[in-house]
């Protein structure tokens, strides 16, 4: 877990550490005119998102076929080191663009493979709390990066920022090299018998003995199709992707607009532009608590509350429109509330994706291969998040340039409010389905992935009930059941 947390921290830290530095580097190193800085800041951030969009699905498929999770993680680290070197030495827009694109490819590997490795290690029953701890790492990196970048750039200059970055990469290289996967570690047993960790992980809440319902669930197997097709046939999965997409739009829009807004309004240099991200950080420490709640009670309520509670601070941010201490205090307070809403929504949305895949594996064991559908699911999840990080900087930058800060704030508030609806309807399963309980672990065995798969399961179950006991046992045996 520590290796994955550090890998995610490194990726996001190196993405965000140059957020307050890039506007000044564009003018001093690449010769960009001041009037064009906002445009190129948005383009560079969008390139990162575009690389994530392109790379995440491919990484998901590759990670599912690769025997070792460590190998793709090391490849991602090489891409990250190359991108950091390009950004450090580049004195042209082309070099900066290529560097940002390589960063996006690295992020695709880290997030897809890293999250799949987390599930391999802890299993879905405790995934919420564990993702809470990973979320602390990602949030700290996302918002400490601009703070540290601003401080180091102000005190030590441009290259000092990258010296710090290469030091973190070196630590990450050591940890990824020493990483031991669970399937490897379990082979180092005293009796030398390897543990088959690639089999689907059983649900702890449903192990009270074999009943007819258990057997019927295991026999409801769909056609043997690719896991991506099965996932994309689910309205519930599309809802989770939409929530991830919207979260990313709102978060990444600040990267493109906030440093320039505070520089214009309060005359902040890189130090102040970095420190303004500090209010986002502190609420991240509630993520494990949110994860524990989600494991016990489901995903629907936290996601809906998170999106709705995000609306008011976004609207009130329109009031930050002139200089002064009171305005700085108001801005910091509203950004802290924003950080709280992100902590409430990010963990349950990821757990929702995990629950959907766990349900697929439970209802149709073995159909999606020995490693299951976790890596492809996380590839699609990160693809949606990456699409948001592509749209967010363009949304924020273009709206501010054309219509002003206030318009950007209320437009994001409207987006957040609208997104609460699909979250309420589909998170944890269709809200009007009496078999769903909001997405908690205790109810996962009763929630199917798509309407087509659900109907297939019902038909097979009806057929099983109509058979005599001896015939039913033979039928279960034909499906590979116990």
Coordinates of C-alpha atoms in Angstrom, one line a residue:
X1 CA 0.0 0.0 0.0
X2 CA 2.8 2.4 0.8
X3 CA 4.4 1.9 -2.6
X4 CA 1.2 2.6 -4.4
X5 CA 0.5 5.7 -2.3
X6 CA 4.0 7.0 -3.0
X7 CA 3.6 6.2 -6.7
X8 CA 0.3 8.2 -6.9
X9 CA 1.8 10.9 -4.8
X10 CA 4.8 11.2 -7.1
X11 CA 2.6 11.4 -10.2
X12 CA 0.3 14.0 -9.0
X13 CA 3.0 16.0 -7.2
X14 CA 5.0 16.3 -10.4
X15 CA 1.8 17.3 -12.3
X16 CA 0.9 20.0 -9.8
X17 CA 4.3 21.3 -8.6
X18 CA 4.7 23.3 -11.8
X19 CA 1.2 24.8 -11.8
X20 CA 2.3 28.1 -10.2
X21 CA 5.6 28.0 -12.1
X22 CA 4.4 27.4 -15.7
X23 CA 2.8 30.9 -16.1
X24 CA 6.1 32.6 -15.4
X25 CA 8.2 30.0 -17.3
X26 CA 6.1 30.5 -20.4
X27 CA 7.0 34.2 -20.5
X28 CA 10.6 34.0 -19.3
X29 CA 11.7 30.8 -21.0
X30 CA 9.4 30.2 -24.0
X31 CA 8.9 33.8 -25.0
X32 CA 5.1 33.7 -24.8
X33 CA 3.4 37.1 -24.6
X34 CA 1.6 37.9 -21.4
X35 CA -1.8 38.2 -23.2
X36 CA -1.4 34.6 -24.4
X37 CA -0.3 33.0 -21.1
X38 CA -3.9 31.9 -20.0
X39 CA -4.4 30.2 -23.4
X40 CA -1.1 28.2 -23.2
X41 CA -1.6 27.3 -19.5
X42 CA -4.9 25.8 -20.5
X43 CA -3.4 24.0 -23.5
X44 CA -0.6 22.4 -21.4
X45 CA -3.1 21.2 -18.8
X46 CA -5.4 19.9 -21.5
X47 CA -2.5 17.9 -23.1
X48 CA -2.0 16.1 -19.8
X49 CA -5.7 15.2 -19.8
X50 CA -5.6 14.2 -23.5
X51 CA -2.7 11.8 -22.8
X52 CA -4.7 10.3 -19.9
X53 CA -7.7 9.8 -22.1
X54 CA -5.7 8.0 -24.8
X55 CA -3.6 6.0 -22.4
X56 CA -6.0 4.8 -19.6
X57 CA -8.0 2.3 -21.6
X58 CA -4.9 0.8 -23.3
X59 CA -3.2 0.6 -19.9
X60 CA -6.2 -1.2 -18.5
X61 CA -6.1 -3.9 -21.2
X62 CA -2.3 -4.2 -21.0
X63 CA -2.3 -4.5 -17.2
X64 CA -5.0 -7.2 -17.4
X65 CA -2.9 -9.3 -19.7
X66 CA 0.5 -8.6 -18.0
X67 CA 1.5 -11.2 -15.4
X68 CA 3.2 -8.7 -13.2
X69 CA 1.7 -5.3 -12.0
X70 CA 5.2 -4.1 -11.2
X71 CA 6.5 -4.1 -14.8
X72 CA 4.0 -1.5 -16.2
X73 CA 4.5 0.6 -13.1
X74 CA 8.2 0.8 -13.8
X75 CA 7.5 1.7 -17.5
X76 CA 5.2 4.5 -16.2
X77 CA 8.0 5.8 -14.0
X78 CA 10.4 6.0 -17.0
X79 CA 7.9 8.1 -18.9
X80 CA 7.5 10.3 -15.8
X81 CA 11.3 10.9 -15.5
X82 CA 11.5 11.7 -19.3
X83 CA 8.7 14.2 -19.1
X84 CA 10.2 15.9 -16.0
X85 CA 13.5 16.2 -17.8
X86 CA 11.9 17.7 -20.9
X87 CA 10.0 20.3 -18.8
X88 CA 13.1 21.1 -16.9
X89 CA 15.4 21.7 -19.9
X90 CA 12.9 22.8 -22.5
X91 CA 12.9 26.4 -23.7
X92 CA 10.2 26.1 -26.3
X93 CA 6.5 25.5 -26.4
X94 CA 7.0 22.2 -28.3
X95 CA 9.2 20.8 -25.5
X96 CA 6.8 21.8 -22.8
X97 CA 3.8 20.3 -24.7
X98 CA 5.6 17.0 -25.2
X99 CA 6.7 16.9 -21.6
X100 CA 3.1 17.5 -20.4
X101 CA 1.8 14.8 -22.8
X102 CA 4.3 12.2 -21.4
X103 CA 3.2 13.1 -17.9
X104 CA -0.3 12.2 -18.8
X105 CA 0.8 8.8 -20.2
X106 CA 2.7 8.1 -17.0
X107 CA -0.4 9.1 -14.9
X108 CA -2.5 6.6 -16.9
X109 CA -0.2 3.8 -16.0
X110 CA 0.1 4.7 -12.3
X111 CA -3.6 5.2 -11.7
X112 CA -4.9 2.1 -13.6
X113 CA -2.3 -0.4 -12.5
X114 CA -1.9 1.1 -9.0
X115 CA -5.6 0.9 -8.2
X116 CA -5.9 -2.6 -9.6
X117 CA -3.0 -3.6 -7.3
X118 CA -4.7 -2.0 -4.3
X119 CA -7.8 -4.3 -4.9
X120 CA -5.5 -7.3 -5.5
X121 CA -4.0 -6.6 -2.0
X122 CA -6.9 -5.7 0.2
X123 CA -10.0 -7.1 -1.6
X124 CA -13.2 -5.3 -2.2
X125 CA -14.7 -5.7 1.3
X126 CA -12.3 -3.0 2.8
X127 CA -11.6 -1.1 -0.4
X128 CA -13.4 2.1 0.8
X129 CA -11.2 2.7 3.8
X130 CA -8.0 1.8 1.9
X131 CA -8.9 4.1 -0.9
X132 CA -9.5 6.8 1.7
X133 CA -5.8 6.5 2.7
X134 CA -4.7 6.6 -1.0
X135 CA -7.0 9.6 -1.5
X136 CA -5.1 11.4 1.3
X137 CA -1.9 10.8 -0.7
X138 CA -3.4 12.0 -3.9
X139 CA -5.0 15.1 -2.5
X140 CA -1.8 16.0 -0.6
X141 CA 0.2 15.7 -3.8
X142 CA -2.4 17.5 -5.9
X143 CA -2.5 20.6 -3.6
X144 CA 0.9 20.5 -1.8
X145 CA 2.5 20.4 -5.3
X146 CA 1.5 24.0 -6.1
X147 CA 2.4 25.2 -2.6
X148 CA 5.9 23.6 -2.6
X149 CA 6.4 24.7 -6.2
X150 CA 5.6 28.3 -5.4
X151 CA 7.8 28.3 -2.3
X152 CA 10.8 26.7 -3.9
X153 CA 10.5 28.7 -7.1
X154 CA 10.3 31.9 -5.1
X155 CA 13.4 31.0 -2.9
X156 CA 15.6 28.9 -5.2
X157 CA 14.5 29.6 -8.7
X158 CA 13.3 27.5 -11.7
X159 CA 15.8 24.7 -11.6
X160 CA 15.4 24.2 -7.8
X161 CA 11.8 23.1 -8.4
X162 CA 13.0 20.2 -10.7
X163 CA 15.8 19.2 -8.3
X164 CA 13.1 18.6 -5.8
X165 CA 11.1 16.6 -8.4
X166 CA 14.0 14.4 -9.3
X167 CA 14.5 13.6 -5.6
X168 CA 11.0 12.3 -5.3
X169 CA 11.3 10.3 -8.5
X170 CA 14.4 8.6 -7.1
X171 CA 12.5 7.6 -4.0
X172 CA 9.7 6.3 -6.1
X173 CA 12.2 4.2 -8.2
X174 CA 13.5 2.5 -5.1
X175 CA 10.0 1.7 -3.8
X176 CA 8.7 0.4 -7.1
X177 CA 11.8 -1.8 -7.5
X178 CA 11.2 -3.3 -4.0
X179 CA 7.5 -3.8 -4.6
X180 CA 6.3 -7.4 -4.0
X181 CA 2.9 -8.2 -5.3
X182 CA 0.5 -10.3 -3.2
X183 CA 0.5 -13.3 -5.6
X184 CA 4.3 -13.4 -5.4
X185 CA 4.4 -13.0 -1.6
X186 CA 1.9 -15.8 -1.1
X187 CA 4.2 -18.2 -2.9
X188 CA 6.8 -17.6 -0.2
X189 CA 4.9 -19.8 2.2
X190 CA 6.5 -22.4 4.5
X191 CA 5.1 -25.4 2.7
X192 CA 5.8 -23.8 -0.7
X193 CA 2.2 -24.0 -1.9
X194 CA 1.3 -20.9 -3.9
X195 CA -2.0 -19.2 -3.2
X196 CA -4.3 -18.6 -6.2
X197 CA -4.9 -14.9 -5.7
X198 CA -6.1 -14.5 -9.3
X199 CA -9.4 -16.1 -8.5
X200 CA -12.3 -13.8 -7.8
X201 CA -12.4 -12.5 -4.3
X202 CA -15.3 -13.8 -2.2
X203 CA -17.7 -11.5 -0.5
X204 CA -17.2 -11.7 3.3
X205 CA -20.8 -10.8 3.9
X206 CA -22.1 -13.8 2.0
X207 CA -20.2 -16.8 3.3
X208 CA -22.7 -18.2 5.7
X209 CA -23.1 -21.5 3.8
X210 CA -24.2 -22.7 0.3
X211 CA -27.9 -22.1 -0.3
X212 CA -29.9 -22.5 -3.5
X213 CA -29.6 -18.8 -4.1
X214 CA -25.8 -19.0 -4.0
X215 CA -25.8 -21.7 -6.6
X216 CA -28.3 -19.9 -8.7
X217 CA -26.3 -16.8 -8.7
X218 CA -23.1 -18.7 -9.7
X219 CA -24.9 -20.3 -12.6
X220 CA -26.2 -17.1 -14.1
X221 CA -23.4 -16.7 -16.6
X222 CA -23.6 -14.2 -19.5
X223 CA -22.1 -14.8 -23.0
X224 CA -18.3 -14.8 -22.9
X225 CA -17.7 -11.2 -23.9
X226 CA -15.0 -8.6 -23.3
X227 CA -15.2 -7.0 -19.8
X228 CA -15.2 -3.5 -21.4
X229 CA -18.4 -4.4 -23.3
X230 CA -20.0 -5.7 -20.2
X231 CA -19.1 -2.6 -18.2
X232 CA -20.3 -0.2 -20.9
X233 CA -23.7 -2.0 -21.0
X234 CA -24.3 -0.8 -17.4
X235 CA -26.2 2.4 -16.7
X236 CA -24.8 2.3 -13.2
X237 CA -21.2 2.2 -14.5
X238 CA -22.0 5.1 -16.9
X239 CA -23.2 7.1 -13.8
X240 CA -20.0 6.4 -12.0
X241 CA -18.0 7.6 -15.1
X242 CA -20.0 10.8 -15.3
X243 CA -19.4 11.5 -11.6
X244 CA -15.7 11.0 -12.1
X245 CA -15.8 13.2 -15.2
X246 CA -17.5 16.1 -13.4
X247 CA -15.2 15.9 -10.3
X248 CA -12.2 16.2 -12.6
X249 CA -13.7 19.2 -14.5
X250 CA -14.2 21.1 -11.3
X251 CA -10.8 20.3 -9.8
X252 CA -8.8 20.9 -13.0
X253 CA -10.5 24.2 -13.8
X254 CA -8.8 25.7 -10.7
X255 CA -5.4 24.7 -12.0
X256 CA -5.9 26.9 -15.1
X257 CA -7.6 29.9 -13.4
X258 CA -6.8 30.2 -9.7
X259 CA -3.1 31.1 -9.9
X260 CA -3.7 33.8 -12.5
X261 CA -6.8 35.1 -10.7
X262 CA -5.0 35.6 -7.4
X263 CA -2.0 37.1 -9.2
X264 CA -4.3 39.6 -10.9
X265 CA -6.5 40.3 -7.9
X266 CA -4.0 40.3 -5.0
X267 CA -0.7 40.8 -6.8
X268 CA 0.5 37.3 -5.7
X269 CA 3.7 36.0 -7.2
X270 CA 4.4 32.3 -7.5
X271 CA 4.6 31.9 -3.7
X272 CA 1.2 33.2 -3.1
X273 CA -0.2 31.4 -6.1
X274 CA 1.0 28.2 -4.6
X275 CA -0.1 28.8 -1.0
X276 CA -3.6 29.6 -2.2
X277 CA -4.1 25.9 -2.7
X278 CA -3.5 25.1 0.9
X279 CA -7.2 25.3 2.0
X280 CA -7.9 22.3 -0.3
X281 CA -5.5 20.0 1.6
X282 CA -6.8 19.8 5.2
X283 CA -10.2 18.3 4.4
X284 CA -8.5 15.3 2.7
X285 CA -7.8 13.7 6.0
X286 CA -11.4 12.8 6.4
X287 CA -11.2 10.5 3.4
X288 CA -10.6 7.2 5.4
X289 CA -13.6 8.1 7.5
X290 CA -15.7 8.5 4.4
X291 CA -14.3 5.3 3.0
X292 CA -15.2 3.4 6.2
X293 CA -18.8 4.8 6.0
X294 CA -19.0 3.8 2.4
X295 CA -17.9 0.2 3.1
X296 CA -20.7 -0.1 5.7
X297 CA -23.5 1.9 4.3
X298 CA -23.0 2.3 0.5
X299 CA -22.0 5.0 -2.0
X300 CA -25.2 6.9 -2.9
X301 CA -25.6 9.3 0.0
X302 CA -22.0 10.6 0.2
X303 CA -21.9 11.2 -3.6
X304 CA -25.2 13.1 -3.6
X305 CA -24.3 15.1 -0.5
X306 CA -20.9 15.9 -2.0
X307 CA -22.2 17.2 -5.3
X308 CA -25.0 19.3 -3.7
X309 CA -22.8 20.8 -1.0
X310 CA -20.4 21.9 -3.7
X311 CA -22.9 24.2 -5.3
X312 CA -23.1 27.0 -2.7
X313 CA -19.3 27.6 -2.3
X314 CA -19.0 27.7 -6.1
X315 CA -21.7 30.3 -6.3
X316 CA -20.3 32.4 -3.5
X317 CA -16.8 32.4 -5.1
X318 CA -18.3 35.0 -7.5
X319 CA -18.0 37.4 -4.6
X320 CA -14.2 37.2 -4.6
X321 CA -13.8 40.1 -7.1
X322 CA -11.5 42.7 -5.6
X323 CA -8.4 43.0 -3.4
X324 CA -8.2 43.1 0.4
X325 CA -7.6 40.8 3.4
X326 CA -11.3 40.0 3.8
X327 CA -11.4 38.8 0.3
X328 CA -8.4 36.5 0.8
X329 CA -10.1 35.1 4.0
X330 CA -13.3 34.5 2.1
X331 CA -11.5 32.9 -0.8
X332 CA -9.6 30.5 1.5
X333 CA -12.8 29.6 3.5
X334 CA -14.7 28.8 0.3
X335 CA -11.8 26.7 -1.1
X336 CA -11.7 24.7 2.1
X337 CA -15.4 23.9 1.7
X338 CA -14.6 22.8 -1.8
X339 CA -11.9 20.5 -0.5
X340 CA -14.4 19.0 1.9
X341 CA -16.9 18.2 -0.9
X342 CA -14.1 16.6 -3.0
X343 CA -13.1 14.4 0.0
X344 CA -16.8 13.3 0.3
X345 CA -17.3 12.4 -3.3
X346 CA -14.0 11.0 -4.6
X347 CA -13.8 7.9 -2.4
X348 CA -17.3 6.6 -2.9
X349 CA -17.2 7.1 -6.7
X350 CA -14.1 4.9 -6.9
X351 CA -15.6 2.4 -4.5
X352 CA -18.7 2.3 -6.8
X353 CA -16.6 1.2 -9.7
X354 CA -15.0 -1.5 -7.5
X355 CA -18.4 -2.7 -6.3
X356 CA -19.7 -3.0 -9.9
X357 CA -16.8 -5.2 -10.9
X358 CA -17.1 -7.3 -7.8
X359 CA -20.7 -7.9 -8.6
X360 CA -19.8 -9.0 -12.1
X361 CA -17.2 -11.4 -10.7
X362 CA -19.7 -12.8 -8.1
X363 CA -22.6 -13.3 -10.5
X364 CA -20.4 -14.7 -13.3
X365 CA -17.2 -16.1 -11.9
X366 CA -14.3 -16.7 -14.2
X367 CA -16.1 -15.3 -17.3
X368 CA -13.8 -12.2 -17.5
X369 CA -10.5 -14.1 -17.1
X370 CA -8.2 -14.9 -14.2
X371 CA -7.5 -11.3 -13.3
X372 CA -11.2 -10.3 -13.7
X373 CA -12.3 -6.9 -15.0
X374 CA -10.7 -4.6 -12.4
X375 CA -7.9 -3.2 -14.6
X376 CA -10.2 -2.5 -17.6
X377 CA -12.8 -0.9 -15.2
X378 CA -10.1 1.4 -13.7
X379 CA -8.9 2.2 -17.2
X380 CA -12.3 3.5 -18.1
X381 CA -12.7 5.3 -14.8
X382 CA -9.4 7.1 -15.3
X383 CA -10.3 7.8 -18.9
X384 CA -13.4 9.6 -17.6
X385 CA -11.3 11.5 -15.0
X386 CA -8.8 12.3 -17.7
X387 CA -11.5 13.6 -20.0
X388 CA -12.5 15.9 -17.2
X389 CA -8.9 17.1 -16.8
X390 CA -8.9 17.8 -20.5
X391 CA -12.2 19.7 -20.4
X392 CA -11.7 21.5 -17.1
X393 CA -8.8 23.8 -18.0
X394 CA -10.4 24.7 -21.3
X395 CA -13.7 25.3 -19.6
X396 CA -12.2 27.4 -16.8
X397 CA -9.7 29.3 -19.0
X398 CA -12.0 30.1 -21.9
X399 CA -15.0 31.1 -19.8
X400 CA -12.8 33.4 -17.6
X401 CA -11.3 34.9 -20.7
X402 CA -14.6 35.4 -22.5
X403 CA -17.1 36.0 -19.7
X404 CA -15.2 36.5 -16.5
X405 CA -14.5 34.8 -13.1
X406 CA -18.1 35.0 -11.9
X407 CA -19.5 33.2 -14.9
X408 CA -17.0 30.4 -14.5
X409 CA -18.0 29.9 -10.9
X410 CA -21.8 29.7 -11.4
X411 CA -21.4 27.5 -14.5
X412 CA -19.4 25.0 -12.4
X413 CA -22.0 25.2 -9.7
X414 CA -24.8 24.3 -12.2
X415 CA -22.8 21.4 -13.4
X416 CA -22.3 20.1 -9.9
X417 CA -26.0 20.4 -9.1
X418 CA -27.1 18.6 -12.2
X419 CA -24.7 15.8 -11.5
X420 CA -26.4 15.0 -8.2
X421 CA -29.3 13.5 -10.1
X422 CA -27.6 10.5 -11.9
X423 CA -25.7 9.9 -8.6
X424 CA -28.9 9.7 -6.7
X425 CA -30.6 7.4 -9.3
X426 CA -27.8 4.9 -10.0
X427 CA -25.1 5.0 -7.3
X428 CA -25.2 1.7 -5.5
X429 CA -27.7 0.3 -8.0
X430 CA -31.0 1.6 -9.5
X431 CA -32.7 3.5 -6.7
X432 CA -36.1 1.9 -7.4
X433 CA -34.7 -1.7 -7.3
X434 CA -35.7 -3.2 -3.9
X435 CA -32.6 -5.4 -3.9
X436 CA -30.1 -2.6 -3.8
X437 CA -28.9 -1.0 -0.5
X438 CA -27.0 2.0 -1.7
X439 CA -23.9 0.1 -2.8
X440 CA -22.7 -1.3 0.5
X441 CA -20.7 -4.5 0.6
X442 CA -23.6 -6.3 2.3
X443 CA -25.8 -6.0 -0.7
X444 CA -23.4 -6.4 -3.5
X445 CA -24.3 -10.0 -4.3
X446 CA -27.8 -8.9 -5.3
X447 CA -26.8 -6.1 -7.6
X448 CA -26.1 -6.9 -11.2
X449 CA -24.1 -4.9 -13.7
X450 CA -26.4 -4.3 -16.6
X451 CA -30.0 -4.9 -17.4
X452 CA -29.1 -7.6 -20.0
X453 CA -27.0 -9.5 -17.5
X454 CA -29.6 -9.2 -14.8
X455 CA -32.3 -10.7 -17.1
X456 CA -29.9 -13.5 -18.1
X457 CA -29.4 -14.3 -14.5
X458 CA -33.1 -14.4 -13.7
X459 CA -33.8 -16.8 -16.6
X460 CA -31.1 -19.2 -15.5
X461 CA -32.3 -19.0 -11.9
X462 CA -35.9 -19.8 -12.9
X463 CA -34.7 -22.8 -14.9
X464 CA -32.8 -24.0 -11.9
X465 CA -35.8 -23.8 -9.5
X466 CA -37.9 -25.8 -11.9
X467 CA -35.4 -28.8 -11.9
X468 CA -35.5 -31.7 -9.4
X469 CA -32.8 -31.7 -6.8
X470 CA -30.6 -34.3 -8.5
X471 CA -30.9 -32.6 -11.9
X472 CA -30.1 -29.2 -10.3
X473 CA -26.9 -30.6 -8.8
X474 CA -25.9 -32.0 -12.2
X475 CA -26.7 -28.6 -13.8
X476 CA -24.6 -26.8 -11.3
X477 CA -21.7 -29.2 -12.0
X478 CA -21.9 -28.5 -15.7
X479 CA -21.3 -24.8 -15.0
X480 CA -18.3 -25.6 -12.9
X481 CA -20.0 -25.0 -9.6
X482 CA -19.3 -26.9 -6.3

